[in-house]
CSV table of C-alpha atoms in Angstrom, one decimal:
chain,number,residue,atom,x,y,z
A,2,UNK,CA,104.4,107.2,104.1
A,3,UNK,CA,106.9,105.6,105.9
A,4,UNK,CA,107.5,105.7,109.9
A,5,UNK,CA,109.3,104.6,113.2
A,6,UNK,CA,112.1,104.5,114.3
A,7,UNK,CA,115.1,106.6,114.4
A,8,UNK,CA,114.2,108.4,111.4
A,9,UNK,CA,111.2,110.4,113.5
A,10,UNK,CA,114.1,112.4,114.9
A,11,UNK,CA,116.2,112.7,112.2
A,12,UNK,CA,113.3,114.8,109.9
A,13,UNK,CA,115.1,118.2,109.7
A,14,UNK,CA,118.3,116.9,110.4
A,15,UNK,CA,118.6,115.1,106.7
A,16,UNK,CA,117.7,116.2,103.6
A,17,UNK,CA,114.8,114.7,102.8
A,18,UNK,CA,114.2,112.1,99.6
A,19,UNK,CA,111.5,109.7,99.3
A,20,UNK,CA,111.8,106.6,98.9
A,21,UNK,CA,110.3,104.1,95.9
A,22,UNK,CA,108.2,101.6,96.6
A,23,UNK,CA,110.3,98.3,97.0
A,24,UNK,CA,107.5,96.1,96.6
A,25,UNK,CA,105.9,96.9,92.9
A,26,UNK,CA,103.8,93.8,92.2
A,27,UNK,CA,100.8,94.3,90.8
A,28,UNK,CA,97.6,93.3,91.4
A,29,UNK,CA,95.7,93.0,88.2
A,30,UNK,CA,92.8,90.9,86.3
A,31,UNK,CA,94.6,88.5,84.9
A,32,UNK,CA,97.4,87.8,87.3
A,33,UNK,CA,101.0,88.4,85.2
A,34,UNK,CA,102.5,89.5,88.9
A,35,UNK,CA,101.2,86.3,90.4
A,36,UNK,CA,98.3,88.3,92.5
A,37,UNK,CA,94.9,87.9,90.6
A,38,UNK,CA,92.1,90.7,91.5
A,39,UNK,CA,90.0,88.8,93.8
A,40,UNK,CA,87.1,89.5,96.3
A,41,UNK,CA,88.6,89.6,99.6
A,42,UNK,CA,91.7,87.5,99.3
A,43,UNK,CA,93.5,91.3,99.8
A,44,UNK,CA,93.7,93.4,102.8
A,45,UNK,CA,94.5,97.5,102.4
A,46,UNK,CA,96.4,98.6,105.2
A,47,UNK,CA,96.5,102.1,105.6
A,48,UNK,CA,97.2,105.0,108.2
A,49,UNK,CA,94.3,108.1,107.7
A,50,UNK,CA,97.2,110.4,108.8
A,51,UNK,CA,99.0,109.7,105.5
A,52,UNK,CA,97.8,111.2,102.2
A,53,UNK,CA,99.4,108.6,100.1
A,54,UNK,CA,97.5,105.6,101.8
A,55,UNK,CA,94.7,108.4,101.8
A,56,UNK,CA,94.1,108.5,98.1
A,57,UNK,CA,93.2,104.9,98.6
A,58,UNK,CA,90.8,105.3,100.8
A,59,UNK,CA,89.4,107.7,98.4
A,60,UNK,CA,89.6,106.0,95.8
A,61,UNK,CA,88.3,102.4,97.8
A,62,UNK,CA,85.2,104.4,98.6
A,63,UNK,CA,84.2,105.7,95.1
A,64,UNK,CA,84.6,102.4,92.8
A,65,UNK,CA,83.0,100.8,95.7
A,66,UNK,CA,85.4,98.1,96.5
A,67,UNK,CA,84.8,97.5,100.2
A,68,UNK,CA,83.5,94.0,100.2
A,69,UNK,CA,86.2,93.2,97.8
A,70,UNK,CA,89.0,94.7,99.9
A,71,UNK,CA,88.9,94.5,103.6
A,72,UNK,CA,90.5,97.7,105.5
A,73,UNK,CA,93.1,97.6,108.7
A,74,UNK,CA,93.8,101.5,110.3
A,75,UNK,CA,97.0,101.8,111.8
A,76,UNK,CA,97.8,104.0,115.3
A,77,UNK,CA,98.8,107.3,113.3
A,78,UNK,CA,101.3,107.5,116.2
A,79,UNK,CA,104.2,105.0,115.4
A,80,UNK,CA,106.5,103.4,117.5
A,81,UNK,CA,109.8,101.9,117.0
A,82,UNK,CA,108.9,99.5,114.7
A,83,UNK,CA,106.7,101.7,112.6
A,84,UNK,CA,103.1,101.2,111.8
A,85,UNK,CA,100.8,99.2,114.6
A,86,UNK,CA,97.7,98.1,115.0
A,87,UNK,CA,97.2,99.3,118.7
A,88,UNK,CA,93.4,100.8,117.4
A,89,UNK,CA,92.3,97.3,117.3
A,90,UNK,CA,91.6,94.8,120.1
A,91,UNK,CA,94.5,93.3,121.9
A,92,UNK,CA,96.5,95.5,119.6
A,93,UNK,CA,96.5,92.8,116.8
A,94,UNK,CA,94.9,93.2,113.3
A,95,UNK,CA,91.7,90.9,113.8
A,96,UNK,CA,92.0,89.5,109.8
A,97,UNK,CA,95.9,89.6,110.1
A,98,UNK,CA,96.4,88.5,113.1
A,99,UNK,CA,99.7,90.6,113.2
A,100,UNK,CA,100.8,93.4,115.8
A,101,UNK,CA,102.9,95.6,113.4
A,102,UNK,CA,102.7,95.9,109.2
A,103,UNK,CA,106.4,95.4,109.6
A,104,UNK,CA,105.1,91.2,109.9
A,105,UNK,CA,103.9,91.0,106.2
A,106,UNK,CA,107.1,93.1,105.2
A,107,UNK,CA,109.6,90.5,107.0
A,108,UNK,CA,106.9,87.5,105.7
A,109,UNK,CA,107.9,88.7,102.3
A,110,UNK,CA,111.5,90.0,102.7
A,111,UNK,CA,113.6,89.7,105.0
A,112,UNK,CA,115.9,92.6,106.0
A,113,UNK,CA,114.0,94.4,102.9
A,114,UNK,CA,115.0,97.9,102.0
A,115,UNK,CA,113.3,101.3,101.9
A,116,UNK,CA,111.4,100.8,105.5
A,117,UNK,CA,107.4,100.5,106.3
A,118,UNK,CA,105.5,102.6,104.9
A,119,UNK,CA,101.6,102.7,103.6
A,120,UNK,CA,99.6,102.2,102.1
A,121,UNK,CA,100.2,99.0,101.9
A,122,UNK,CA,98.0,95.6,100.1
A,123,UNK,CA,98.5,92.4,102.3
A,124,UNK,CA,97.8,89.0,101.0
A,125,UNK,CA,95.7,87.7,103.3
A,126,UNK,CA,96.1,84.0,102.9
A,127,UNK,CA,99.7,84.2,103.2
A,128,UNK,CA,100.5,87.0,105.7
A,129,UNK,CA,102.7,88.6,102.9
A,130,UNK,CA,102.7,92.1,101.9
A,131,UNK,CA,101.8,92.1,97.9
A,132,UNK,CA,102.7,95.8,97.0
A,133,UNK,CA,103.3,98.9,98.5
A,134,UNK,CA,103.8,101.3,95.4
A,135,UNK,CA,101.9,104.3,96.6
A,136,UNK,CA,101.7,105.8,93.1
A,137,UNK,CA,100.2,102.4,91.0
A,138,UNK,CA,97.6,101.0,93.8
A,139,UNK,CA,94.9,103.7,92.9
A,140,UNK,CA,95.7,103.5,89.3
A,141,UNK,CA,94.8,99.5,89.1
A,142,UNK,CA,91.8,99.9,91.7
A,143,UNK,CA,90.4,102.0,88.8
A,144,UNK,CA,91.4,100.0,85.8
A,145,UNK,CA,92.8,96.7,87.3
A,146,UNK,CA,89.9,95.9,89.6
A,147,UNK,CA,86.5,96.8,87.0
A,148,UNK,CA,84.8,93.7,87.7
A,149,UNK,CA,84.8,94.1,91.3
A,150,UNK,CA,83.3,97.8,90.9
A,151,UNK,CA,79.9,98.8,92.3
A,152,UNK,CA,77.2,99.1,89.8
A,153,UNK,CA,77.6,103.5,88.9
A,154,UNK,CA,81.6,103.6,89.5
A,155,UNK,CA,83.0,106.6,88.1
A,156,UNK,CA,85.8,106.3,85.6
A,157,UNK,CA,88.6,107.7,87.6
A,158,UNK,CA,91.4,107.4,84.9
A,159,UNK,CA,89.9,107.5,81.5
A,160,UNK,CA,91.6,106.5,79.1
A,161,UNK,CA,91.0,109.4,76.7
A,162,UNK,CA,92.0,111.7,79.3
A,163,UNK,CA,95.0,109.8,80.5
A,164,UNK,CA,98.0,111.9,78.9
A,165,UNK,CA,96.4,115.0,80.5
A,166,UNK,CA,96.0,113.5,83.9
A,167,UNK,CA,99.2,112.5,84.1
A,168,UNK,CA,100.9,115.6,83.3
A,169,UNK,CA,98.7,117.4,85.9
A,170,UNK,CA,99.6,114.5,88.4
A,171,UNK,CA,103.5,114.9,87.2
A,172,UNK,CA,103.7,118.4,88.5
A,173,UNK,CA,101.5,118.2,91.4
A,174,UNK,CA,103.4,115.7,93.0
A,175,UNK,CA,106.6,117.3,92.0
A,176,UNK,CA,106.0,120.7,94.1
A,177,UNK,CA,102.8,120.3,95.7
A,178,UNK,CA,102.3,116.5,96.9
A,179,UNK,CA,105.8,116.0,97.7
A,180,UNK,CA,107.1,119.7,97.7
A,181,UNK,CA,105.6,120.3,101.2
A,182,UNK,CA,107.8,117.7,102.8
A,183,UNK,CA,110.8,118.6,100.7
A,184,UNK,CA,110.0,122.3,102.5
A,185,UNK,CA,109.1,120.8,105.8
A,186,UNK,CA,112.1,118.2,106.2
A,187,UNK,CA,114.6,121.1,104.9
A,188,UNK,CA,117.9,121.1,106.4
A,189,UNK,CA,119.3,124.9,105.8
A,190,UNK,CA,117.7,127.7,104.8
A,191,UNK,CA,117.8,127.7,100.9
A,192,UNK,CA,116.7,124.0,100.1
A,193,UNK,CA,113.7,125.4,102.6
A,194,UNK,CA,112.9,128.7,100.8
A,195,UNK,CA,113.1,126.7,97.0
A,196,UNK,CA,110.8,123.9,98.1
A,197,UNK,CA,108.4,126.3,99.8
A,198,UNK,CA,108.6,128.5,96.5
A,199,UNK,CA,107.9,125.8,94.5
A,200,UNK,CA,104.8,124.9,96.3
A,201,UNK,CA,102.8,127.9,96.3
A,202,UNK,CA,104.0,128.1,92.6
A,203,UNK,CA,102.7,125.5,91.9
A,204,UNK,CA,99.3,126.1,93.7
A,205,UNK,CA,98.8,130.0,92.1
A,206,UNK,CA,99.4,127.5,88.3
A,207,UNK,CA,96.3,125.6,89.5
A,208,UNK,CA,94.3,128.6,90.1
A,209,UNK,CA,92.8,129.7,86.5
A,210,UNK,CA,92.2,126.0,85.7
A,211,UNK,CA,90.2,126.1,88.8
A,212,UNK,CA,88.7,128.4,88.1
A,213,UNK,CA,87.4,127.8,84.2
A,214,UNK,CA,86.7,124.3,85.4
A,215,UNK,CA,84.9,122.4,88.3
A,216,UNK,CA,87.8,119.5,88.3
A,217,UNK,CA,91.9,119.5,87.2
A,218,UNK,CA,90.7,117.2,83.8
A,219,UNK,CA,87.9,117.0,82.0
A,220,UNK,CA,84.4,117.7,83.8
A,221,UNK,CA,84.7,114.8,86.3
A,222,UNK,CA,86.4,113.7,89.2
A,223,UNK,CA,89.5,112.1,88.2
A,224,UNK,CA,92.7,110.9,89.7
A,225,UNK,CA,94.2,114.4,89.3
A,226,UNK,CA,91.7,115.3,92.0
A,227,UNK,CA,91.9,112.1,94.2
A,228,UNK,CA,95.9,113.4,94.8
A,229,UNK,CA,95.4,117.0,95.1
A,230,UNK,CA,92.6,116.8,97.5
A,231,UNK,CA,94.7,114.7,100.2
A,232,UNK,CA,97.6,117.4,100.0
A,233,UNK,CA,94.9,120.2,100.1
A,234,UNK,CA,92.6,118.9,102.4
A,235,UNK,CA,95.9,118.9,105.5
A,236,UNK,CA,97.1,121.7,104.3
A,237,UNK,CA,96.4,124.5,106.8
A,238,UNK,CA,96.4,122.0,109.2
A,239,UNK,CA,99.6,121.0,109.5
A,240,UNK,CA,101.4,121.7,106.4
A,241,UNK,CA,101.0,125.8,106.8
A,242,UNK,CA,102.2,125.6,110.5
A,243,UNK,CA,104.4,122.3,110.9
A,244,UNK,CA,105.9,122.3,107.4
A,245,UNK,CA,106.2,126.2,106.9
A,246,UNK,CA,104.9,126.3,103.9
A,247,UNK,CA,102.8,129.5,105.4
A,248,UNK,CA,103.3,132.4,102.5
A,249,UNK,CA,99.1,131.9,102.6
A,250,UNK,CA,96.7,129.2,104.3
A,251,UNK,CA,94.0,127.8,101.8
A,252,UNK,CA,91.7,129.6,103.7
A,253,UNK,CA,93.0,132.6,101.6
A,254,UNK,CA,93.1,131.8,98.3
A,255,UNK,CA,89.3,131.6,97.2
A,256,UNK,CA,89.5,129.6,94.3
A,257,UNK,CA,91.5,126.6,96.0
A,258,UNK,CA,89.1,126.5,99.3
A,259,UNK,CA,86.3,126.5,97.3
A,260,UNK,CA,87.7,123.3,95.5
A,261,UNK,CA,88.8,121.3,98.4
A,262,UNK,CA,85.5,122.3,99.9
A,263,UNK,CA,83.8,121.0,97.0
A,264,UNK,CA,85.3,117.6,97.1
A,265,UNK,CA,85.2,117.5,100.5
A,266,UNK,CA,81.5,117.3,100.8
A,267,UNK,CA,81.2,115.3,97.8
A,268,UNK,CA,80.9,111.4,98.8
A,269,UNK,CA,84.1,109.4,99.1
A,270,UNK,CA,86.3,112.4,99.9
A,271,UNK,CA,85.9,113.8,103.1
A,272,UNK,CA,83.9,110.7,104.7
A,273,UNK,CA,87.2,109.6,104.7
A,274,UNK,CA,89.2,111.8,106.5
A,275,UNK,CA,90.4,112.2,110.3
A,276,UNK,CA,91.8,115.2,111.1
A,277,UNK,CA,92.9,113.9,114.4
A,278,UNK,CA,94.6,111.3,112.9
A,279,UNK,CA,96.4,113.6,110.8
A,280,UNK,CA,97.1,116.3,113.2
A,281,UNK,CA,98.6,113.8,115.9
A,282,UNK,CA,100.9,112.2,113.4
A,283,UNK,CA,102.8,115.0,112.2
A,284,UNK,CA,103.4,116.4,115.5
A,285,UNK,CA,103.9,113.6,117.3
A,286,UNK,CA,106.0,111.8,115.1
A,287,UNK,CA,108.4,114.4,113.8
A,288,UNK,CA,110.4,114.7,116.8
A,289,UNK,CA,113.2,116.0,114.6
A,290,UNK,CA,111.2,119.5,113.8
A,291,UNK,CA,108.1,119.3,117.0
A,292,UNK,CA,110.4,118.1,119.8
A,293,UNK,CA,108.0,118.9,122.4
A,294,UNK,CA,105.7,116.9,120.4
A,295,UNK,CA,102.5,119.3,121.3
A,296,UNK,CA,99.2,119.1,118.6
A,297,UNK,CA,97.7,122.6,118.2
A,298,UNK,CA,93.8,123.3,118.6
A,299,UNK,CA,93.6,125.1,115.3
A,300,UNK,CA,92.9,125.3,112.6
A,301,UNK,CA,88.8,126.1,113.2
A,302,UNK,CA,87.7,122.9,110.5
A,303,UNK,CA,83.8,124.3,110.6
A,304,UNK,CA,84.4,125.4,107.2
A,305,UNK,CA,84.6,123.1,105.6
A,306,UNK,CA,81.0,122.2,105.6
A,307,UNK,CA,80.0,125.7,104.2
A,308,UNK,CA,78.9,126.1,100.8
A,309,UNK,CA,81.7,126.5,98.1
A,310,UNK,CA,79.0,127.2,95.0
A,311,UNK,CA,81.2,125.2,92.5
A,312,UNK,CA,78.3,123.4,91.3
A,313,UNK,CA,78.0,127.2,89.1
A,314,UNK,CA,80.8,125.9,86.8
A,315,UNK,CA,78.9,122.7,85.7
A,316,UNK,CA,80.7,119.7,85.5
A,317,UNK,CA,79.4,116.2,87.1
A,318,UNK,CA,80.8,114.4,90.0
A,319,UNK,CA,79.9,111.0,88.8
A,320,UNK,CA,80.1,111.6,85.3
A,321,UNK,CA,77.5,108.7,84.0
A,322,UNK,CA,77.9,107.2,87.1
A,323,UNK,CA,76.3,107.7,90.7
A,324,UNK,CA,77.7,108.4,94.2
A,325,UNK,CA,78.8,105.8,96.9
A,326,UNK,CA,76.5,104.7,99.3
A,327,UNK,CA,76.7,105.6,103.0
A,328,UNK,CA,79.8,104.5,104.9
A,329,UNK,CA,80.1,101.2,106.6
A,330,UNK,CA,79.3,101.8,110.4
A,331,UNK,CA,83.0,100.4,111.3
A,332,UNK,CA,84.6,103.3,108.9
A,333,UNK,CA,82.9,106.5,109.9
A,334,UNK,CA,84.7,109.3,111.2
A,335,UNK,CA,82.9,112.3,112.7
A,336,UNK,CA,82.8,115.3,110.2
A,337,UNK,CA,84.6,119.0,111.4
A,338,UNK,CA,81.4,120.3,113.3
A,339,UNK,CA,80.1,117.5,114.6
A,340,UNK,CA,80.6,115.4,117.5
């Protein structure tokens, strides 16, 4: 997710088109790209506003690869120059040592294209940004990074399932994942109503998979479910309102809220997310469609604590593996409900 700027204002004055990741080096075991997967030489950088830097988060928190890869949280309010580390003392990143994400950009670019967006890997030795290819970072964390997994990891992308996660992931990110901004940053009336269409299209596909089987693949968590969840889980919360994709909250459609729910509580999932984070970005960033830049109270977020009964349809979280431990003091967020 990218952010600053003038391009706050100009969301629903362009039509919108995301950009690809500039910076596609890998990170991998044995080094090809010239980064080698090693214990805490890396730095994810991430806003918990943003559901692609979310899925890392996620998918950090499952494999277990926080000693291995420190964490910085960005303001989820930007300012001119994009992402910032205002959350943290003095307003620098402490391992960093850098005001703005935009640093380890110019450190490894200058005048680079495509903006500042996360998530984003920093090399913390150098100050330089390694990779900020939203779609590939997950996908190595869970086959790249093995070594540095904690002892019951789930296999998040296996390799026998692979084909049919991808397929799922193809079309989910099509309409659903990035469908709600194509609907949200619309600039007339029709590219609206097709993007919107397309979404909750989408949505009533996943609905008999859903509800035949616990999970998108197979009868674990996979991938597929990491990238769903983060569109699902901001969904009536700013998506159905800010992004007027509103033809039905989640809240509605029992098969989906029982999913989200269901990963939600699981560990890893919702342990990672801030829902004031997410709520002030959106409206407070998209001048161009919340000029008055107000965050609602709703939606009521008690819910999702509530039993979703999934658990009926079998499956196993973990597959052969076993939860993630409790979160590190530094990382917790309060849940809906609680203080």
């Amino acid at each position: 997710m990218s952010g600053g700027g003038a391009g706050n204002s100009a969301y629903g004055h362009t039509t919108f088109k995301r950009s690809k990741s500039h910076f596609t080096d890998r990170i991998t075991a044995d080094g090809r790209d010239g980064w080698p997967v090693e214990a805490g030489r890396y730095r994810l950088v991430v806003s918990r506003a943003c559901p692609w830097a979310s899925r890392t988060l996620v998918s950090r928190r499952l494999l277990g690869l926080e000693d291995a890869v420190s964490l910085a949280v960005a303001d989820p309010v930007q300012d001119d120059r994009s992402w910032r580390f205002t959350l943290d003392p003095g307003g620098r990143d402490p391992v960093l040592g850098i005001r703005y994400l935009a640093e380890a950009y110019d450190r490894r670019e200058a005048d680079h294209p495509g903006g500042v967006s996360v998530p984003a890997l920093v090399d913390v030795p150098s100050g330089k940004l390694v990779t900020n290819d939203y779609q590939q970072i997950t996908l190595d964390f869970a086959t790249e990074w093995t070594a540095l997994h904690r002892a019951g990891a789930p296999d998040l992308y296996p390799s026998a399932l692979r084909d049919e996660i991808d397929s799922v992931m193809a079309d989910v990110y099509e309409d659903v994942n990035n469908g709600v901004y194509r609907a949200g940053f619309a600039t007339d009336q029709q590219e609206y109503e097709e993007a919107c269409a397309a979404v909750f299209r989408r949505l009533e596909l996943l609905v008999p998979r859903l509800t035949r089987q616990r999970y998108l693949v197979g009868d674990t968590i996979t991938e597929a479910d990491i990238r769903l969840f983060t569109t699902l889980v901001r969904f009536d919360a700013v998506y159905h309102g800010h992004f007027k994709c509103n033809r039905w909250k989640l809240t509605e459609n029992e098969v989906l809220w029982a999913y989200v729910r269901d990963l939600y509580q699981t560990p890893g999932f919702g342990d990672t997310v801030d829902f004031d984070h997410i709520k002030r970005h959106y409206y407070q960033v998209h001048t161009g469609i919340n000029p008055t830049r107000i965050v609602p109270l709703g939606p009521d977020l008690s819910g999702w604590l509530t039993p979703h009964h999934r658990e009926q349809l079998g499956g196993r979280p973990f597959g052969d593996g076993t939860p993630p431990g409790p979160v590190r003091a530094e990382e917790e967020i309060p849940a809906p409900g609680r203080p």
